[in-house]
Amino acid sequence: MAYVHLLRRLVDFQQFEELKGAAEDYYVESGDIRALPLAALASVHLGDYQGGMHYMEQIDTHAVNFDIDTQVDLAALYVVTMRMEEAQDLLQSVLKQQPEHALALARLGICKSWQEHLDEARALFEHSAHLHPGRVALYGNLVQLCLKQNDIDAAQQWLDRAIARFEEIHHELPEQASRLQIQSLRALQFEIWMATESFTRLETWFEEKRDQLDEMEWCALLVGCATMLSGHDDHEQAFAMLREGANHYPNNLLLHEQLAQLAQLQGYIMQAVQLLRKCIRLAKQQEKPEVALWCTLSDVYLHRDDDQAFQAAEMALKLADLMEITEEHSEERIKNLRMQAKYALAQVESQKQNYDKAESIFQEILDENPWFLPALQALGQQQMQRGNIDAAVKLFERVKEIAPAKGYSALINARQFPEDEETLHKIEKVARQPSMSGSASGGLLFQLASAWEKRKEYNKAFSLAQDANALNKRLLKYDAKQHRNRCARIRAAFPKAFFDHRKDCGVMSTLPVFVVGMPRSGTTLVEQILASHSEIFGAGELGVIPQVIQGLERWERHIGSGRHYPDCVDDLNPFVTEGIANGVLKELREIDEDAKFIVDKLPHNFENIGLIKFLFPHAKIISVRRDPRDIAISNYFTDYQAKHGGMGFAYDLTAIGEQLGDHNLLMHHWKQIFPGEILEINYEDVVENTEGLAKKMLEYIGVAWEPEVLAFNELDRPVKTASVWQVRQPIYKTSKAKWMRYEWYLGPLTAGTNGKIVPDPITDMERFPVPGMFVDGVADYEADRLDAAEMNFKKVLHHFPEHAAANFMLGLVYVRKGYFFEAMPLMEKAIERCPWNKNWRNDFKQVCDLAELPERFEQLKARMREKNREKFSHANDDLEEVEHVDNEIDFMTTHEINL
C-alpha cells in the first residue's frame, strides 16, 4: 500500500515520466492491479496511446476488483480520456461509500466544471481543499474556476493560499516536482494578469526575472506565457514576446521552435521556414535531435512545395535511422521519432497523389503502433479522398477511441453524425479549450455547425460557423480592396486590343479544359461528370496556371525589372509564349498520356482566363454559376484551414459578397473579349437536368455522348477538395436554396455583393509597345550586333529606367565598345538592385580591374554590406544572418568575359 501511495504522489506532482516507469515495473514485479490505472494515466499524459490502450484492456478485466482509491485513480483516467460520464458515475459511487474522500470530491469537481456546472464544481473543490489543504494542485483548479466565473479577487486569493502552502512543503519535494510546482503557480499568476489585461505587468515580470532565473527556466516560462496569450487569441503579442526573448537568447532552441510554430500558424510561411532552418542549425551545434524539426519543416512545405517537403521528410527519416540509444534518447523515444519521420514522408506522398505508396507507409506505421493517432487520421482522410468511405469510417472510429473529439469531428466530415445532442455538447467543450491556435478550435466548430445543421437547428449551426470563421479570420491576412485592385489590373492588362495584336501567340492545342467559378459553385460536380467520359481525364485542382504566373514573377525578379504579373505579359513574344504553353502541355501529359482532354478545375482560374487564352487560344473553358447566396453559405460553412491561405475571403460574409462582385465583373470582361468561346452553365440546371447539361458540356468540348457520365459518383478517382464527400453521392437537391435557412443573417453578404465596385485608379501600368525588346537585345549582344543591342536596351530603359538587367547589359555593351566609365554606373545600379546575382558582381570586378579602379568594386561591396545590415536590423534578425550575406558578397570567383 505504501508504494502505491508513492505512485499517487507522482500524479499529484505531474511527474508522469517517472510514474510510467515506476508503475509498469511495480505491476510486472508484484502483479498489483492497483498500478494499472496509474500506468495507463501516465501513458496517456505522455502521448503513448498504444501503452494506454494496452493497460486499458487489462483494466477492463480487473476493474470489478478495484478498491475505493483505485476506482478514484480510474476516474482520473476517464477524465483525461474525456469519458466524463463514466468518471462522474464512478466518483459518485465512491462518494456514496466515502462522502469525505477528498480526491474523489476534487475529481468530481473537474467533471462538474467540464459540464459548466460551475457553482457545484466550486463547492466540491472548496470542500476537498478543506479536507486536504496540502494538495497544491487543487488550488490551481480553484483559481481557473474562479477565472471562468470572472471572480478575479477570489482567484488571486486562492493562488496566494497555494503559494503559501507550497512554501510550507516545498522542502519535502523532489527537485523536479518542486520546479514543476513553481512553474504551475507562475502560470496561474500569468492567467490572472491576462484576465485583467495587465500585460505591462506581465512584460515587467519577465524583464525583472530574466537575470534572476537560468536560461532554461526563463525560456520555458516565456513559451508557456506565449501559449496562454495565443489561447487568448493574442498571437501578435505572443510573437512579440518570444521575439524579444530570442533576441536576448539567440541560441535558445525552444524559443525559436515556438516562434516557427506561431509564424506557421499565422500564415507567415517563409518566416517559419527560416526559423526552422535556424532551429536545425542550432540543434546540430548543440548536438540535439533534428528529426522532429525536419518533420515540422516538411509539414510547413507540404501544401506549397512538394519537393522541399519530400527532401525534409527524407532527411528526418535518415537522421532517425542513424540515432542510437543513449541515456538521453531511449529506445521508445527513437522509435517514436522514426514513426514521425515516416508519417511526414507518407503525408508528402499523399499530397503528391502517390496514394498507394503513402498507404503502404501509413500501414507500416500502424503495424508498429496501431494507435498512432496522426497516421490513423491521415490514412482515414486519404481513404475519404479515394472514395473508400467505409474504410475511412473504420479508421475514424479507432481515432474516436483515442481522442473522442477528433474522432467525432472526422466522422462528421464523413457524414457519420452523432445521434445524441449530448455528444455534440461534449465536442463543443473540447473545441472551446484554449490552445496555441487560439481560444477555440475553428475546425471542430465547423464540424459541429454541420452536425447541428443536419439536425435542422439552423440558428445554432450558424452561431458555430460564425465563431469558427471569426477565429480563423484572425489568422489570415485578407485584403478585399487589394483583391479588387488586382482584378482591375487583370482587366487592364488583358484588353481586347491585346489579343487582336497577339494572334500569332500561343499553342493551338485543345488538350487542356478549364472548369472555373467561385469556390463551392459546383466545379467539382461538373468535373466529376466530365471525368466519367472515356476520353476526358479529370485532374482535379491543378496549379499549372498559377505556376506559370509564379514563373513570370520569378523571371521579373531575376532580371530586376521591377515589374509584376499581369503587367509583364506585354513583353511575351511568340517564341517565349510557345515555350511556356508547351511546358504546361508537357506537365499535363505526365498526368495522363492517353487522354484526349485533361480537365483542370481550379475555381480561381476565373482570374486567369486572359492568360489561359493567350497560351491556348482554343482551350475550352466552362464557367459554373450558382445562386450567390448558396455559394456564400457553402463557403461560410467550409473549413479551408486558414493557415494554408488563399481563401481568406471565405471567413467573412461581406468579403464573400465583394469577391462575388469581383468574379461577376471579371467574367463579364472575359465574355466580351471572347464572345461565344466560354460555356456558362448553372449548377441548379445540372442538378435538375443532369443529362441535358452533360450533353451540352460534352458537345462543347467536342466528344460523343456516353451514358456512363451519368454514373459519375461511381468513378474511381481521388478528390482532394472540400467536396470530397459530395461527389461520391448521386445528384441530390438538398443544397439548392440552402441560403433560405439563414436568410436573416445575409445582410452583410447583400451589402458586399451589391456594393459599387470602385478600385483604385491604375496610374503606373507602363506597357512595352513591342514585346521582347530585352530578349532581342540579348540576342543582338550575343551575335556581336552591339549597335542593335544598344538600341534595344535603351528602348527598354526609356520605358523602365530601373530595369536592372537592361542597365547591366547596356553597361556590357559599353564595356565591349571600350567605354568603361560610362559602363560602371549602369552596372553598379543593376547590382545594387539585384545583389544576389554573382555573375554580375564577377563581371563588374573584372571591369574595375581592367579600368585599374579595384577600389570601386570594394566601395560597391561596402555599400551592399551596409544595406544588408540595415535590412536585417529592420527585420530584427540576428547578426549571424548578416554575416552569412556578407560572406556571400565576399565569395568571388573570377572568370573571363568577352571584352
mmCIF file of C-alpha atoms in Angstrom, residues 249-405:
data_model
loop_
_atom_site.group_PDB
_atom_site.id
_atom_site.type_symbol
_atom_site.label_atom_id
_atom_site.label_comp_id
_atom_site.label_asym_id
_atom_site.label_seq_id
_atom_site.Cartn_x
_atom_site.Cartn_y
_atom_site.Cartn_z
ATOM 1 C CA TYR A 249 18.916 34.321 -26.070
ATOM 2 C CA PRO A 250 19.727 34.000 -29.806
ATOM 3 C CA ASN A 251 20.772 30.366 -29.467
ATOM 4 C CA ASN A 252 17.808 29.098 -27.480
ATOM 5 C CA LEU A 253 16.247 26.299 -29.481
ATOM 6 C CA LEU A 254 12.956 26.231 -27.546
ATOM 7 C CA LEU A 255 12.162 29.899 -28.261
ATOM 8 C CA HIS A 256 12.917 29.594 -31.956
ATOM 9 C CA GLU A 257 10.793 26.445 -32.280
ATOM 10 C CA GLN A 258 7.858 28.258 -30.713
ATOM 11 C CA LEU A 259 8.402 31.267 -32.971
ATOM 12 C CA ALA A 260 8.368 28.971 -36.001
ATOM 13 C CA GLN A 261 5.125 27.373 -34.847
ATOM 14 C CA LEU A 262 3.476 30.765 -34.366
ATOM 15 C CA ALA A 263 4.723 32.005 -37.735
ATOM 16 C CA GLN A 264 3.291 28.939 -39.472
ATOM 17 C CA LEU A 265 0.019 29.306 -37.589
ATOM 18 C CA GLN A 266 -0.359 32.907 -38.760
ATOM 19 C CA GLY A 267 0.460 32.032 -42.363
ATOM 20 C CA TYR A 268 3.965 33.578 -42.416
ATOM 21 C CA ILE A 269 5.378 30.599 -44.269
ATOM 22 C CA MET A 270 8.771 31.882 -45.387
ATOM 23 C CA GLN A 271 9.398 33.241 -41.903
ATOM 24 C CA ALA A 272 8.501 29.828 -40.456
ATOM 25 C CA VAL A 273 10.884 28.139 -42.898
ATOM 26 C CA GLN A 274 13.742 30.479 -41.980
ATOM 27 C CA LEU A 275 13.126 29.986 -38.266
ATOM 28 C CA LEU A 276 13.020 26.202 -38.634
ATOM 29 C CA ARG A 277 16.240 26.181 -40.623
ATOM 30 C CA LYS A 278 17.826 28.198 -37.841
ATOM 31 C CA CYS A 279 16.451 25.685 -35.309
ATOM 32 C CA ILE A 280 18.070 22.873 -37.305
ATOM 33 C CA ARG A 281 21.419 24.703 -37.272
ATOM 34 C CA LEU A 282 21.117 25.268 -33.515
ATOM 35 C CA ALA A 283 20.181 21.637 -32.874
ATOM 36 C CA LYS A 284 23.193 20.474 -34.866
ATOM 37 C CA GLN A 285 25.519 22.822 -32.968
ATOM 38 C CA GLN A 286 24.073 21.737 -29.622
ATOM 39 C CA GLU A 287 24.074 18.030 -30.575
ATOM 40 C CA LYS A 288 20.327 17.718 -30.099
ATOM 41 C CA PRO A 289 17.987 15.583 -32.247
ATOM 42 C CA GLU A 290 16.972 17.268 -35.501
ATOM 43 C CA VAL A 291 14.360 14.708 -36.567
ATOM 44 C CA ALA A 292 11.256 16.463 -35.248
ATOM 45 C CA LEU A 293 12.432 19.779 -36.720
ATOM 46 C CA TRP A 294 12.828 18.269 -40.189
ATOM 47 C CA CYS A 295 9.347 16.748 -39.824
ATOM 48 C CA THR A 296 7.922 20.162 -38.957
ATOM 49 C CA LEU A 297 9.749 21.730 -41.899
ATOM 50 C CA SER A 298 8.226 19.095 -44.176
ATOM 51 C CA ASP A 299 4.779 19.961 -42.822
ATOM 52 C CA VAL A 300 5.333 23.692 -43.441
ATOM 53 C CA TYR A 301 6.288 22.994 -47.054
ATOM 54 C CA LEU A 302 3.564 20.352 -47.558
ATOM 55 C CA HIS A 303 0.949 22.409 -49.396
ATOM 56 C CA ARG A 304 3.412 24.724 -51.124
ATOM 57 C CA ASP A 305 6.495 22.898 -52.382
ATOM 58 C CA ASP A 306 6.250 19.111 -52.656
ATOM 59 C CA ASP A 307 9.943 18.691 -53.497
ATOM 60 C CA GLN A 308 11.128 20.625 -50.444
ATOM 61 C CA ALA A 309 8.608 18.774 -48.266
ATOM 62 C CA PHE A 310 9.879 15.442 -49.588
ATOM 63 C CA GLN A 311 13.531 16.346 -49.020
ATOM 64 C CA ALA A 312 12.811 17.434 -45.446
ATOM 65 C CA ALA A 313 10.880 14.217 -44.700
ATOM 66 C CA GLU A 314 13.659 12.074 -46.209
ATOM 67 C CA MET A 315 16.244 13.874 -44.093
ATOM 68 C CA ALA A 316 14.124 13.287 -40.974
ATOM 69 C CA LEU A 317 13.922 9.564 -41.716
ATOM 70 C CA LYS A 318 17.642 9.326 -42.473
ATOM 71 C CA LEU A 319 18.551 11.037 -39.183
ATOM 72 C CA ALA A 320 16.069 8.907 -37.228
ATOM 73 C CA ASP A 321 17.627 5.731 -38.621
ATOM 74 C CA LEU A 322 21.070 6.946 -37.511
ATOM 75 C CA MET A 323 20.024 7.626 -33.898
ATOM 76 C CA GLU A 324 21.465 5.378 -31.207
ATOM 77 C CA ILE A 325 20.068 4.528 -27.796
ATOM 78 C CA THR A 326 21.606 6.634 -25.018
ATOM 79 C CA GLU A 327 20.598 7.724 -21.536
ATOM 80 C CA GLU A 328 19.034 10.823 -23.075
ATOM 81 C CA HIS A 329 17.387 9.062 -26.034
ATOM 82 C CA SER A 330 15.527 5.931 -25.023
ATOM 83 C CA GLU A 331 14.563 3.184 -27.445
ATOM 84 C CA GLU A 332 10.917 4.267 -27.165
ATOM 85 C CA ARG A 333 11.759 7.910 -27.985
ATOM 86 C CA ILE A 334 13.796 6.914 -31.041
ATOM 87 C CA LYS A 335 11.006 4.617 -32.183
ATOM 88 C CA ASN A 336 8.525 7.473 -31.875
ATOM 89 C CA LEU A 337 10.781 9.826 -33.847
ATOM 90 C CA ARG A 338 11.090 7.243 -36.627
ATOM 91 C CA MET A 339 7.311 6.981 -36.813
ATOM 92 C CA GLN A 340 7.062 10.782 -37.010
ATOM 93 C CA ALA A 341 9.552 10.806 -39.887
ATOM 94 C CA LYS A 342 7.716 8.018 -41.729
ATOM 95 C CA TYR A 343 4.454 9.868 -41.181
ATOM 96 C CA ALA A 344 5.932 13.062 -42.686
ATOM 97 C CA LEU A 345 7.090 11.079 -45.722
ATOM 98 C CA ALA A 346 3.679 9.429 -46.123
ATOM 99 C CA GLN A 347 1.989 12.833 -45.962
ATOM 100 C CA VAL A 348 4.164 14.089 -48.810
ATOM 101 C CA GLU A 349 3.428 11.014 -50.925
ATOM 102 C CA SER A 350 -0.282 11.507 -50.296
ATOM 103 C CA GLN A 351 -0.047 15.200 -51.220
ATOM 104 C CA LYS A 352 1.697 14.181 -54.475
ATOM 105 C CA GLN A 353 -1.190 11.736 -55.073
ATOM 106 C CA ASN A 354 1.108 8.715 -54.789
ATOM 107 C CA TYR A 355 -1.667 7.134 -52.741
ATOM 108 C CA ASP A 356 -0.528 3.513 -52.859
ATOM 109 C CA LYS A 357 2.954 4.443 -51.685
ATOM 110 C CA ALA A 358 1.517 6.668 -48.946
ATOM 111 C CA GLU A 359 -0.873 3.950 -47.788
ATOM 112 C CA SER A 360 1.984 1.465 -47.598
ATOM 113 C CA ILE A 361 3.937 3.795 -45.295
ATOM 114 C CA PHE A 362 0.891 4.604 -43.162
ATOM 115 C CA GLN A 363 0.191 0.892 -42.797
ATOM 116 C CA GLU A 364 3.815 0.227 -41.858
ATOM 117 C CA ILE A 365 3.473 2.787 -39.048
ATOM 118 C CA LEU A 366 0.181 1.303 -37.840
ATOM 119 C CA ASP A 367 1.595 -2.240 -37.904
ATOM 120 C CA GLU A 368 4.209 -0.969 -35.474
ATOM 121 C CA ASN A 369 1.776 1.095 -33.420
ATOM 122 C CA PRO A 370 -1.943 0.530 -34.172
ATOM 123 C CA TRP A 371 -2.839 3.604 -32.098
ATOM 124 C CA PHE A 372 -0.506 6.152 -33.713
ATOM 125 C CA LEU A 373 -3.073 8.931 -33.934
ATOM 126 C CA PRO A 374 -1.631 11.081 -36.780
ATOM 127 C CA ALA A 375 -1.345 8.055 -39.102
ATOM 128 C CA LEU A 376 -4.893 6.913 -38.309
ATOM 129 C CA GLN A 377 -6.265 10.352 -39.101
ATOM 130 C CA ALA A 378 -4.222 10.884 -42.256
ATOM 131 C CA LEU A 379 -4.899 7.423 -43.667
ATOM 132 C CA GLY A 380 -8.604 7.906 -42.959
ATOM 133 C CA GLN A 381 -8.567 11.230 -44.792
ATOM 134 C CA GLN A 382 -6.769 9.653 -47.752
ATOM 135 C CA GLN A 383 -9.372 6.878 -47.889
ATOM 136 C CA MET A 384 -12.036 9.596 -47.989
ATOM 137 C CA GLN A 385 -10.300 11.247 -50.938
ATOM 138 C CA ARG A 386 -10.165 7.923 -52.785
ATOM 139 C CA GLY A 387 -13.854 7.270 -52.195
ATOM 140 C CA ASN A 388 -13.309 4.413 -49.710
ATOM 141 C CA ILE A 389 -15.796 5.836 -47.240
ATOM 142 C CA ASP A 390 -16.335 2.624 -45.243
ATOM 143 C CA ALA A 391 -12.581 2.164 -44.734
ATOM 144 C CA ALA A 392 -12.271 5.800 -43.677
ATOM 145 C CA VAL A 393 -15.099 5.480 -41.163
ATOM 146 C CA LYS A 394 -13.469 2.384 -39.658
ATOM 147 C CA LEU A 395 -10.234 4.320 -39.123
ATOM 148 C CA PHE A 396 -12.062 7.317 -37.672
ATOM 149 C CA GLU A 397 -13.846 5.023 -35.215
ATOM 150 C CA ARG A 398 -10.407 3.999 -33.930
ATOM 151 C CA VAL A 399 -9.428 7.660 -33.685
ATOM 152 C CA LYS A 400 -12.541 8.201 -31.560
ATOM 153 C CA GLU A 401 -11.323 5.618 -29.051
ATOM 154 C CA ILE A 402 -8.122 7.599 -28.506
ATOM 155 C CA ALA A 403 -9.321 11.189 -28.926
ATOM 156 C CA PRO A 404 -13.133 11.300 -28.945
ATOM 157 C CA ALA A 405 -13.459 14.888 -30.164
#
